[in-house]
CSV table of C-alpha atoms in Angstrom, one decimal:
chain,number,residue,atom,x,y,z
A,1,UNK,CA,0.0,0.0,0.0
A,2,UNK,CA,1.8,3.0,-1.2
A,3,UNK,CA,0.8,6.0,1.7
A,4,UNK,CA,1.8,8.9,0.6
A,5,UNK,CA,3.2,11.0,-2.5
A,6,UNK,CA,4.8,14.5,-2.7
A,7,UNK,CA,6.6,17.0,-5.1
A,8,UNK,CA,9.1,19.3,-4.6
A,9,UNK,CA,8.1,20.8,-8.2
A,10,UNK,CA,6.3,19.9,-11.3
A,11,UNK,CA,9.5,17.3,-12.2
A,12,UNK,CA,10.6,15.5,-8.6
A,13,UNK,CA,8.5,13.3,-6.9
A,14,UNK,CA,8.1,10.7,-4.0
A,15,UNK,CA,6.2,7.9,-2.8
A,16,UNK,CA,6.2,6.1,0.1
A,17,UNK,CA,5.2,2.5,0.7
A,18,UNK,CA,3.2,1.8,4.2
A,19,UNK,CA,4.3,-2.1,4.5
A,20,UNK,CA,8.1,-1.4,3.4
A,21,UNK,CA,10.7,0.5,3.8
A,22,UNK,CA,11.5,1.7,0.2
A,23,UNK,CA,11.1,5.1,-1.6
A,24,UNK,CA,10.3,5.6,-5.2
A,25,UNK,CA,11.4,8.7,-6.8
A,26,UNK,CA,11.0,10.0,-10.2
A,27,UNK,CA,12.5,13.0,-12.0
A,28,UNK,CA,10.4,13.4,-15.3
A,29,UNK,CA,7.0,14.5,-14.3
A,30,UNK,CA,6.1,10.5,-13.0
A,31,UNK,CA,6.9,8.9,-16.0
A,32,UNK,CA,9.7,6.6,-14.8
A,33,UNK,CA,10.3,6.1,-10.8
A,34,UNK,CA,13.9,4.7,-9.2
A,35,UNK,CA,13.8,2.5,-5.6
A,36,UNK,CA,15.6,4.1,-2.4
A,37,UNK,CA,16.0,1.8,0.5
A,38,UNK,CA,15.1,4.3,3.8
A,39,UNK,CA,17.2,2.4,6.1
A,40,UNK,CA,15.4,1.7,9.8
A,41,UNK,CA,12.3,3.1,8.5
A,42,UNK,CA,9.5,0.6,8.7
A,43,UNK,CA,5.9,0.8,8.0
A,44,UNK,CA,6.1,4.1,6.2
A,45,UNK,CA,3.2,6.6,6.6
A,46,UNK,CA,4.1,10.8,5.8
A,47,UNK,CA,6.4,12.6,4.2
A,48,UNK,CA,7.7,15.7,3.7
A,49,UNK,CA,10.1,18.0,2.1
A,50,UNK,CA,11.5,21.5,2.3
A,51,UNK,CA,13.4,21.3,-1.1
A,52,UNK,CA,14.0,19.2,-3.7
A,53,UNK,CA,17.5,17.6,-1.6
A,54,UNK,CA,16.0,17.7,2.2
A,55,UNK,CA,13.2,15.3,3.4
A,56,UNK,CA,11.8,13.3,6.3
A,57,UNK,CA,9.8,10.3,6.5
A,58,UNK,CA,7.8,8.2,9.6
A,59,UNK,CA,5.8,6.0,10.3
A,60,UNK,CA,4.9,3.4,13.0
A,61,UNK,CA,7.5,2.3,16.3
A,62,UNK,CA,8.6,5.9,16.7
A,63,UNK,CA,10.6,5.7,13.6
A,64,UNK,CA,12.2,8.9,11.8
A,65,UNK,CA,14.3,9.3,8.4
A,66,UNK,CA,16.2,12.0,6.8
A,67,UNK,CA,17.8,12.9,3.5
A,68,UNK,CA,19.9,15.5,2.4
A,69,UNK,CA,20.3,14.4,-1.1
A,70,UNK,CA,17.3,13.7,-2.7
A,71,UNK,CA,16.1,10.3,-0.9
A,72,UNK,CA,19.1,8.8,-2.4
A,73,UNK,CA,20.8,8.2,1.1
A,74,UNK,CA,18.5,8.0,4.4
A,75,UNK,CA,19.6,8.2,8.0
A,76,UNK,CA,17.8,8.0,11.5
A,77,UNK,CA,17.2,10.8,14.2
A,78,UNK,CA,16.0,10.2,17.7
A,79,UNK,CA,12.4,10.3,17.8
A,80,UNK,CA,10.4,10.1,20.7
A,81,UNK,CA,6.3,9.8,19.7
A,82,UNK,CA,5.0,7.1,20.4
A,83,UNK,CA,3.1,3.9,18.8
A,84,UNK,CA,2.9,5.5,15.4
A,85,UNK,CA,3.5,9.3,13.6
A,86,UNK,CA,0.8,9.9,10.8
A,87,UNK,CA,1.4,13.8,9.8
A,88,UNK,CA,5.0,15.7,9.7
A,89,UNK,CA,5.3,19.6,8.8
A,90,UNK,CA,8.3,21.4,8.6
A,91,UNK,CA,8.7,25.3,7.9
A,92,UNK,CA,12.3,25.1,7.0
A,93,UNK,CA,15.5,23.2,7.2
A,94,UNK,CA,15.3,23.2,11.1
A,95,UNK,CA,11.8,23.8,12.3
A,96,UNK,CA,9.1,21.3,12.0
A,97,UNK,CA,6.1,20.0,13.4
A,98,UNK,CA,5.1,16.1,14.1
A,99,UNK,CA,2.1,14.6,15.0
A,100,UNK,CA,0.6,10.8,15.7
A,101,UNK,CA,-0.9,8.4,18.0
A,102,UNK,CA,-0.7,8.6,21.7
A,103,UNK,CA,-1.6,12.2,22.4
A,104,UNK,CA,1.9,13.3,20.9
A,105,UNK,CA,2.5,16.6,19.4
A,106,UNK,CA,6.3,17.7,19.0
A,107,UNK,CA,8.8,20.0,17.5
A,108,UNK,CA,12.3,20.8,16.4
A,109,UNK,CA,14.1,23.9,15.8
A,110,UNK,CA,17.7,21.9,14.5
A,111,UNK,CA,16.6,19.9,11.7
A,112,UNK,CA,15.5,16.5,13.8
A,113,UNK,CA,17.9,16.0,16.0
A,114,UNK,CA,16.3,16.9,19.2
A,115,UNK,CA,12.6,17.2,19.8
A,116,UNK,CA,10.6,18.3,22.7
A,117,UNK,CA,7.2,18.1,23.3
A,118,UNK,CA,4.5,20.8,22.3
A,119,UNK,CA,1.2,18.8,23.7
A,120,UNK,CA,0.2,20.4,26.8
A,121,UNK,CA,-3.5,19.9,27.3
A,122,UNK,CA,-3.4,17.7,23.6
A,123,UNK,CA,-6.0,14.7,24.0
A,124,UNK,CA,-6.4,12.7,20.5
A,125,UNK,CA,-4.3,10.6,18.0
A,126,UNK,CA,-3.6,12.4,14.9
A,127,UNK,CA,-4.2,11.5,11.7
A,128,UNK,CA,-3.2,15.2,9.8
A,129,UNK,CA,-1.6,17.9,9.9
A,130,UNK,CA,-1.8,21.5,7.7
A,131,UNK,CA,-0.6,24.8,8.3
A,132,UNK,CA,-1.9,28.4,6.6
A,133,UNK,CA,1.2,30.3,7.4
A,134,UNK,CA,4.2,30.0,9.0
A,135,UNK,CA,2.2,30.8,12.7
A,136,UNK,CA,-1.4,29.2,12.0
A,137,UNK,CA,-1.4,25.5,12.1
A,138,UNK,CA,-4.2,22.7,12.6
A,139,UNK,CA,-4.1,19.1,13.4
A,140,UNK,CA,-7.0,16.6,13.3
A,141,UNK,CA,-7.8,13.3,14.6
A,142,UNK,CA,-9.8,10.8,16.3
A,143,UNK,CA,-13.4,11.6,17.4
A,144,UNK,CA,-14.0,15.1,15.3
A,145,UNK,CA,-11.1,16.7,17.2
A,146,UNK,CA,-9.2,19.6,15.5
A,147,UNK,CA,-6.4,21.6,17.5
A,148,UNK,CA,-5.1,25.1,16.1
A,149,UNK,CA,-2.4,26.7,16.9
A,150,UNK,CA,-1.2,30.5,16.0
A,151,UNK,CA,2.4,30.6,17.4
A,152,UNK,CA,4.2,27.8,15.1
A,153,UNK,CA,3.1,24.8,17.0
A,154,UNK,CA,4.6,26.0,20.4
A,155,UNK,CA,0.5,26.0,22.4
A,156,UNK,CA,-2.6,24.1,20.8
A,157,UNK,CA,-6.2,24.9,21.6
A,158,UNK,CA,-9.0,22.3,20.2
A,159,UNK,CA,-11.8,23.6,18.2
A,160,UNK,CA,-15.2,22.2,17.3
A,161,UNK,CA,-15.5,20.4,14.4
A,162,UNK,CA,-19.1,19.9,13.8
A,163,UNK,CA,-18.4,16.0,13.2
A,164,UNK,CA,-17.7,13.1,15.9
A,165,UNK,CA,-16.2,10.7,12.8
A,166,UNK,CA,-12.5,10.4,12.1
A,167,UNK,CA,-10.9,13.1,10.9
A,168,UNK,CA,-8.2,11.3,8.4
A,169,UNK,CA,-7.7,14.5,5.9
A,170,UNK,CA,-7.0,18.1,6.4
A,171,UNK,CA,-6.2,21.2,4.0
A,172,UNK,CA,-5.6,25.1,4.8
A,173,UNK,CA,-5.5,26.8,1.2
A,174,UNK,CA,-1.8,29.1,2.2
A,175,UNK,CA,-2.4,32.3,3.4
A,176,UNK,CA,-5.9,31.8,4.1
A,177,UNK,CA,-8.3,31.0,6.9
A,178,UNK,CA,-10.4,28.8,4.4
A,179,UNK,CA,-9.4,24.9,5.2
A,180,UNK,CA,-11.5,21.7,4.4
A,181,UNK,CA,-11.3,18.1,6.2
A,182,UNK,CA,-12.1,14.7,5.1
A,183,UNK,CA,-13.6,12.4,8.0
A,184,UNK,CA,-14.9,8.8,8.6
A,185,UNK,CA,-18.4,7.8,7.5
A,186,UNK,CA,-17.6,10.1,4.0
A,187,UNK,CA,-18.2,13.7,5.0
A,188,UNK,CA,-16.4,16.7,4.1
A,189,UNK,CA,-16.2,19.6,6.1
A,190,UNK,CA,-14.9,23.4,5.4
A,191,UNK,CA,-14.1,26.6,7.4
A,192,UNK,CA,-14.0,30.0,6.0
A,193,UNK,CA,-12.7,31.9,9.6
A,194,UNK,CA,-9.6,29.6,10.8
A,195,UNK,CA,-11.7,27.0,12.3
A,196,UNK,CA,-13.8,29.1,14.2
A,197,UNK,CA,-16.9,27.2,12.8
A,198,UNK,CA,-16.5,24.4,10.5
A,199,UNK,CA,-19.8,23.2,8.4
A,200,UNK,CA,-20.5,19.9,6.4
A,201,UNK,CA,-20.1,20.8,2.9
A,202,UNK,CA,-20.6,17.1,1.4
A,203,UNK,CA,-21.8,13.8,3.2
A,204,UNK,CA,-22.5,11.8,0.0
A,205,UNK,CA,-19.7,9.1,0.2
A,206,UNK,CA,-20.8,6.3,2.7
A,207,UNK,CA,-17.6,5.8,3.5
A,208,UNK,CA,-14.1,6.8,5.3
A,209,UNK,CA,-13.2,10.3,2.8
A,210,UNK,CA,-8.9,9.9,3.3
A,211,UNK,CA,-7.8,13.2,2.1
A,212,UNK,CA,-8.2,16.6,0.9
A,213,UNK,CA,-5.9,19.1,-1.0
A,214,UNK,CA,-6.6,22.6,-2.7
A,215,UNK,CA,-4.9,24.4,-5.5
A,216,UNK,CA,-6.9,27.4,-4.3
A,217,UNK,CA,-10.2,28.1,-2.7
A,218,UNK,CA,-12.4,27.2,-5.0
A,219,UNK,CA,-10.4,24.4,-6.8
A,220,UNK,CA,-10.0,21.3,-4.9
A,221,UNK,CA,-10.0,17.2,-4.5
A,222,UNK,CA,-11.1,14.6,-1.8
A,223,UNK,CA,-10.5,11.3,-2.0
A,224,UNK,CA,-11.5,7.8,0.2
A,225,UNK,CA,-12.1,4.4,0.0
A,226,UNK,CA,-13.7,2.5,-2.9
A,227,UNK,CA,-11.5,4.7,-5.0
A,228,UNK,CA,-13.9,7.9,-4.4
A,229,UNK,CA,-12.2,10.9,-5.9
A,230,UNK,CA,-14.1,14.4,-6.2
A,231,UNK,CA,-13.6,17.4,-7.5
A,232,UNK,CA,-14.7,20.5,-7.0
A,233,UNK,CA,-14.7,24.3,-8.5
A,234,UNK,CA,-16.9,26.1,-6.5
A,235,UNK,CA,-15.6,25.5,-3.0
A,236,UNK,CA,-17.2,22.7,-2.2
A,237,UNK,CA,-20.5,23.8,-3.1
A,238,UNK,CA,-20.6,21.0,-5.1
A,239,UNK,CA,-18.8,17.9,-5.9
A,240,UNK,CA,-18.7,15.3,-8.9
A,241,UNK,CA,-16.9,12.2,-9.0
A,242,UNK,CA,-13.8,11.7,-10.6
A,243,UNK,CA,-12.9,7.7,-12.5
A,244,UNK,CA,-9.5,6.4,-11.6
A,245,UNK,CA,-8.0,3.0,-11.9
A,246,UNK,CA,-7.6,2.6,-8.0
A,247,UNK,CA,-10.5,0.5,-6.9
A,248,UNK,CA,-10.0,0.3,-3.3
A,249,UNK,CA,-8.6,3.4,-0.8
A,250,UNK,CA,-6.8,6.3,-2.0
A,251,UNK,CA,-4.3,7.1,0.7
A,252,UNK,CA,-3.2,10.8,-0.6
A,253,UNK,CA,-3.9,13.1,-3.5
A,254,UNK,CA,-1.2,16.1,-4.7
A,255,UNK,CA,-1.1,18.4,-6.9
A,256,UNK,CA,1.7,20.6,-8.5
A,257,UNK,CA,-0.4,22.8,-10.8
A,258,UNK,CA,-4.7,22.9,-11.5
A,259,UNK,CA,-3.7,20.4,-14.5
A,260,UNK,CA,-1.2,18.0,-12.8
A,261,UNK,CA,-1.6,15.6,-10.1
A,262,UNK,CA,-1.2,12.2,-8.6
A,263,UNK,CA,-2.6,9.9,-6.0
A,264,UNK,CA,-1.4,6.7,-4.3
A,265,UNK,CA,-3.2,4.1,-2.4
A,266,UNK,CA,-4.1,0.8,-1.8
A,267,UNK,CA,-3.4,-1.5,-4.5
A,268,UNK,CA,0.3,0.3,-5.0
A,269,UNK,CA,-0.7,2.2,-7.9
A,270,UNK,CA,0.3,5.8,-9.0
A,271,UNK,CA,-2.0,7.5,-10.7
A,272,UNK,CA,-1.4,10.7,-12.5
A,273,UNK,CA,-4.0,13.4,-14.3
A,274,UNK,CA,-3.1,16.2,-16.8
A,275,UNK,CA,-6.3,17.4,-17.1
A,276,UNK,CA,-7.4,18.2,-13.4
A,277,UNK,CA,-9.1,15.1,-13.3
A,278,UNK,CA,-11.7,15.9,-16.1
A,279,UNK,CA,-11.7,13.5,-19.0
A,280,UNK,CA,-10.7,16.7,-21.5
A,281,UNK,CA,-10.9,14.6,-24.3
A,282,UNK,CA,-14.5,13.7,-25.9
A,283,UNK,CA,-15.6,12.0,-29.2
A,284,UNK,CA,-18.5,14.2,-30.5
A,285,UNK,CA,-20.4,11.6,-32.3
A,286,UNK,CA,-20.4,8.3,-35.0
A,287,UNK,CA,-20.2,10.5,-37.8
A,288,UNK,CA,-17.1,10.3,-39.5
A,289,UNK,CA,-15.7,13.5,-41.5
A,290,UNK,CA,-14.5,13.3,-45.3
A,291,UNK,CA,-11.3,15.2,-44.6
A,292,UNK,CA,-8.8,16.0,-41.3
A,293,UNK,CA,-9.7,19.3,-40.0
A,294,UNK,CA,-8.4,21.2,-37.2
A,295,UNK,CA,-11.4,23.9,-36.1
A,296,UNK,CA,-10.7,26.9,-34.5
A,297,UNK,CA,-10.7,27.2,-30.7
A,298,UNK,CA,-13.7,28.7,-29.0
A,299,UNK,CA,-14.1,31.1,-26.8
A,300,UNK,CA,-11.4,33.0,-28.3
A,301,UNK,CA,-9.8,34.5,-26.2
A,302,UNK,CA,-10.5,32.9,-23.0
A,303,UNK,CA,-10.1,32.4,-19.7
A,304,UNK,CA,-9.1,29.9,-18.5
A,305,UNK,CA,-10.7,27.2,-20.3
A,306,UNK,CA,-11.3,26.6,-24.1
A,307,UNK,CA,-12.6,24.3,-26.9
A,308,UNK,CA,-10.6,22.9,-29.5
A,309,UNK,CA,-12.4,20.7,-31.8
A,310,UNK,CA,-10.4,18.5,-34.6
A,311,UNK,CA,-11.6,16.1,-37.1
A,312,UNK,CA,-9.7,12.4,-38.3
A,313,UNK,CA,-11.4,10.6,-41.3
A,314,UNK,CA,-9.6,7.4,-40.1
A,315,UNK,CA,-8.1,5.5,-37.4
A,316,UNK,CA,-4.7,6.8,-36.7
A,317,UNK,CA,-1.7,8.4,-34.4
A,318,UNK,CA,-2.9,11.9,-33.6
A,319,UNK,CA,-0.7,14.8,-31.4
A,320,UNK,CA,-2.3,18.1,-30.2
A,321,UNK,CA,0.0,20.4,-28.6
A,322,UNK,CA,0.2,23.6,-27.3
A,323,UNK,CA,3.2,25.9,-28.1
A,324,UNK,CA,4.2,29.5,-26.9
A,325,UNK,CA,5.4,32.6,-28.5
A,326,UNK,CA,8.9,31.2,-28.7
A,327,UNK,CA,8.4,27.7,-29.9
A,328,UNK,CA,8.7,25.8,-26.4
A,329,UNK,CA,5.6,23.2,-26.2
A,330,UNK,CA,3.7,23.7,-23.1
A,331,UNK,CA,1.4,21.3,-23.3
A,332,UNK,CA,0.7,17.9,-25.1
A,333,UNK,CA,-2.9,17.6,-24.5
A,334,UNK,CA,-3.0,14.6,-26.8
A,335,UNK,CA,-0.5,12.0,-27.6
A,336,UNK,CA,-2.5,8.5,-29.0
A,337,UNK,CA,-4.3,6.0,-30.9
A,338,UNK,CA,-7.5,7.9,-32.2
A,339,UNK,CA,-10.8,6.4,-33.8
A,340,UNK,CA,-12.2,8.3,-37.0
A,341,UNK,CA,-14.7,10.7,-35.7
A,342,UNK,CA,-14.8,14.0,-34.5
A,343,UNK,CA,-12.9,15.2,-31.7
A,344,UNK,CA,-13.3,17.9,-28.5
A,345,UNK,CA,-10.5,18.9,-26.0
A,346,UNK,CA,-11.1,21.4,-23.6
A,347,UNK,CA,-7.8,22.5,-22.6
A,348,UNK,CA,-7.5,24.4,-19.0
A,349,UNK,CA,-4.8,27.2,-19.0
A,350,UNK,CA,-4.9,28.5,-15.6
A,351,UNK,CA,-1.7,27.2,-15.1
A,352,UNK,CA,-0.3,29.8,-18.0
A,353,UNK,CA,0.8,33.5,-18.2
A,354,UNK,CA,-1.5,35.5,-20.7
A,355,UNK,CA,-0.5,35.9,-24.1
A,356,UNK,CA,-0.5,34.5,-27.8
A,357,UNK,CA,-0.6,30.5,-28.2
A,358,UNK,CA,-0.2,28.2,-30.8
A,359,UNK,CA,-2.2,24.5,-30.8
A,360,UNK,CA,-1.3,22.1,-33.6
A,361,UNK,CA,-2.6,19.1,-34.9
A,362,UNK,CA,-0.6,16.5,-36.1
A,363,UNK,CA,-1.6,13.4,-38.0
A,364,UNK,CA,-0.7,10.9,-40.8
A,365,UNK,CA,0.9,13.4,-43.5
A,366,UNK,CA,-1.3,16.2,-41.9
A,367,UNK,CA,-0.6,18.9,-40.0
A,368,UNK,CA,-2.3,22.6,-38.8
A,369,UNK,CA,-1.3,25.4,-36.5
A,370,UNK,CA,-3.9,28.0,-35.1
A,371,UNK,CA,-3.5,30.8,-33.0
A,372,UNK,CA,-5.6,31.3,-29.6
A,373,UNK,CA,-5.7,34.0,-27.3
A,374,UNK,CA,-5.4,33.7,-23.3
A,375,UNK,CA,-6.2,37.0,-21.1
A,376,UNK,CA,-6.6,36.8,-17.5
């Protein structure tokens, strides 16, 4: 069961392994992943990392790791929570924040070397951990309980969460007071005041919701057993399901960009979208056209979301990409073995500056270049 993934930027990426104690670590936006060996560490369960060469993992029997190169090498610091450590935060190099089982809240201000507790008055085993700012943290748990904190971790007071189930997941969108939480029993809950009052926003699952991650307010993913994913784009006014190949839990859900993501969970896959988790590409129909075609994009301009519509009169190979002013592709929104028919992508830029692109289509002895606005 692979228990966490995360991403120092759109290119480097981990993922953990809860029954093992290996890394896997890819370079290339997911598309090919090398084995570590973490040393002591057993039973994997969080991650995190402050830059692309400096990372700590943990898990269960009061196990840390750390790397200063990249997960290549791992080594062990003293560690004192107890049974099991399910959520680790760090600010910088030296200061973090870790949290697990046994009522255990602690911190360090050298990198891991020494830690000291932080859990006066802290009753729960924790599950997650997210902070807003580099003051404003939260950490959830057993029973409904949220803590907050709003001096780096140093003093926690618990909040009322509006829920008595689990509380497995838990997102602050940075620099923000609006955070969402994914519980037992499938509900999702948000706060728009830093916790003061937290509401159910969805309740739909019927079962354990694992976790929750934002690009921004509005934009944002939960995912649980059964392989739930949803999506939504109105702050979880509403939510709609997402397909993925995971069929049991989904342990964690990241993403670098609105586009990009991955998950991990049960059944040791990685997943990855380019889309945002929207299937962007749609056959329009059984009619097939006389001729290739490449249509114009619609709305043109737009923001931050457009139409492009292309037409193959046989089965073949087809590429549509997406190239800047200078010539440097920024996006292959289609790379594969096409039916004839007629074709729809709806390619989402909000990842992308404003300004002239190009999108061309590319087929057998065919190909056509348009031009297409973005203005935010």
């Amino acid at each position: 069961e692979l228990s966490d993934v995360y991403f120092t930027d759109v290119n480097t990426g981990f993922v953990i392994n809860e029954f093992g104690s290996f890394i896997w670590k890819t370079i290339d936006v997911g598309q090919t992943w090398t084995q570590y060996d973490m040393g002591a560490l057993r039973h994997a369960n969080t991650l995190f990392f402050t830059d692309s060469q400096t990372g700590w993992a943990s898990g269960y029997n009061s196990t840390l790791v750390k790397t200063t190169n990249g997960g290549v090498n791992w080594f062990s610091q003293p560690y004192p929570v107890g049974n099991a450590n399910f959520a680790l935060y760090f600010f910088n190099a030296n200061t973090g924040i870790a949290a697990g089982y046994g009522n255990q809240i602690i911190k360090t201000t050298n990198g891991g070397n020494l830690w000291y507790s932080v859990n006066a008055g802290v009753n729960c085993n924790f599950y997650a951990m997210s902070f807003s700012d580099n003051l404003t943290g939260y950490a959830s748990g057993g029973n409904g309980v949220i803590y907050k904190t709003t001096n780096a971790g140093e003093t926690w007071v618990q909040q009322q969460s509006n829920t008595s189930n689990e509380i497995f997941g838990l997102y602050f969108v940075p620099n923000t007071n609006t955070g969402y939480a994914a519980t037992g029993l499938g509900q999702i809950l948000k706060t728009t005041n830093g916790g003061g009052l937290w509401s159910v926003v969805y309740t739909g699952a019927g079962y354990d919701m694992q976790t929750v991650f934002f690009n921004d307010i509005n934009n944002g993913y939960a995912a649980g057993n059964n392989g739930a994913m949803l999506r939504t784009t109105n702050g979880g006014v509403t939510w709609t399901a997402q397909s993925t190949p995971i069929q049991t839990q989904i342990s964690k859900v990241h993403f670098e960009n609105p586009n990009v993501g991955y998950a991990v969970g049960a059944e040791g896959m990685i997943i990855k979208t380019i889309t945002g988790g929207f299937t962007a590409l749609t056959n329009e129909g059984s009619i097939v056209p006389n001729a290739i075609s490449l249509g114009q994009n619609f709305p043109n301009p737009f923001n931050p979301e457009t139409a492009i519509s292309f037409g193959i009169n046989k089965d073949q190979h087809v590429k549509l990409q997406v190239y800047d002013v200078t010539g440097r592709m920024v996006s292959e929104l289609v790379n594969q073995e096409l039916t004839a028919g007629n074709y729809n992508y709806k390619w989402n830029a909000a990842a992308n500056s404003s300004g002239m692109y190009f999108y061309r289509l590319t087929t057998e002895g065919f190909t056509e270049t348009k031009k297409m606005m973005l203005i935010k």
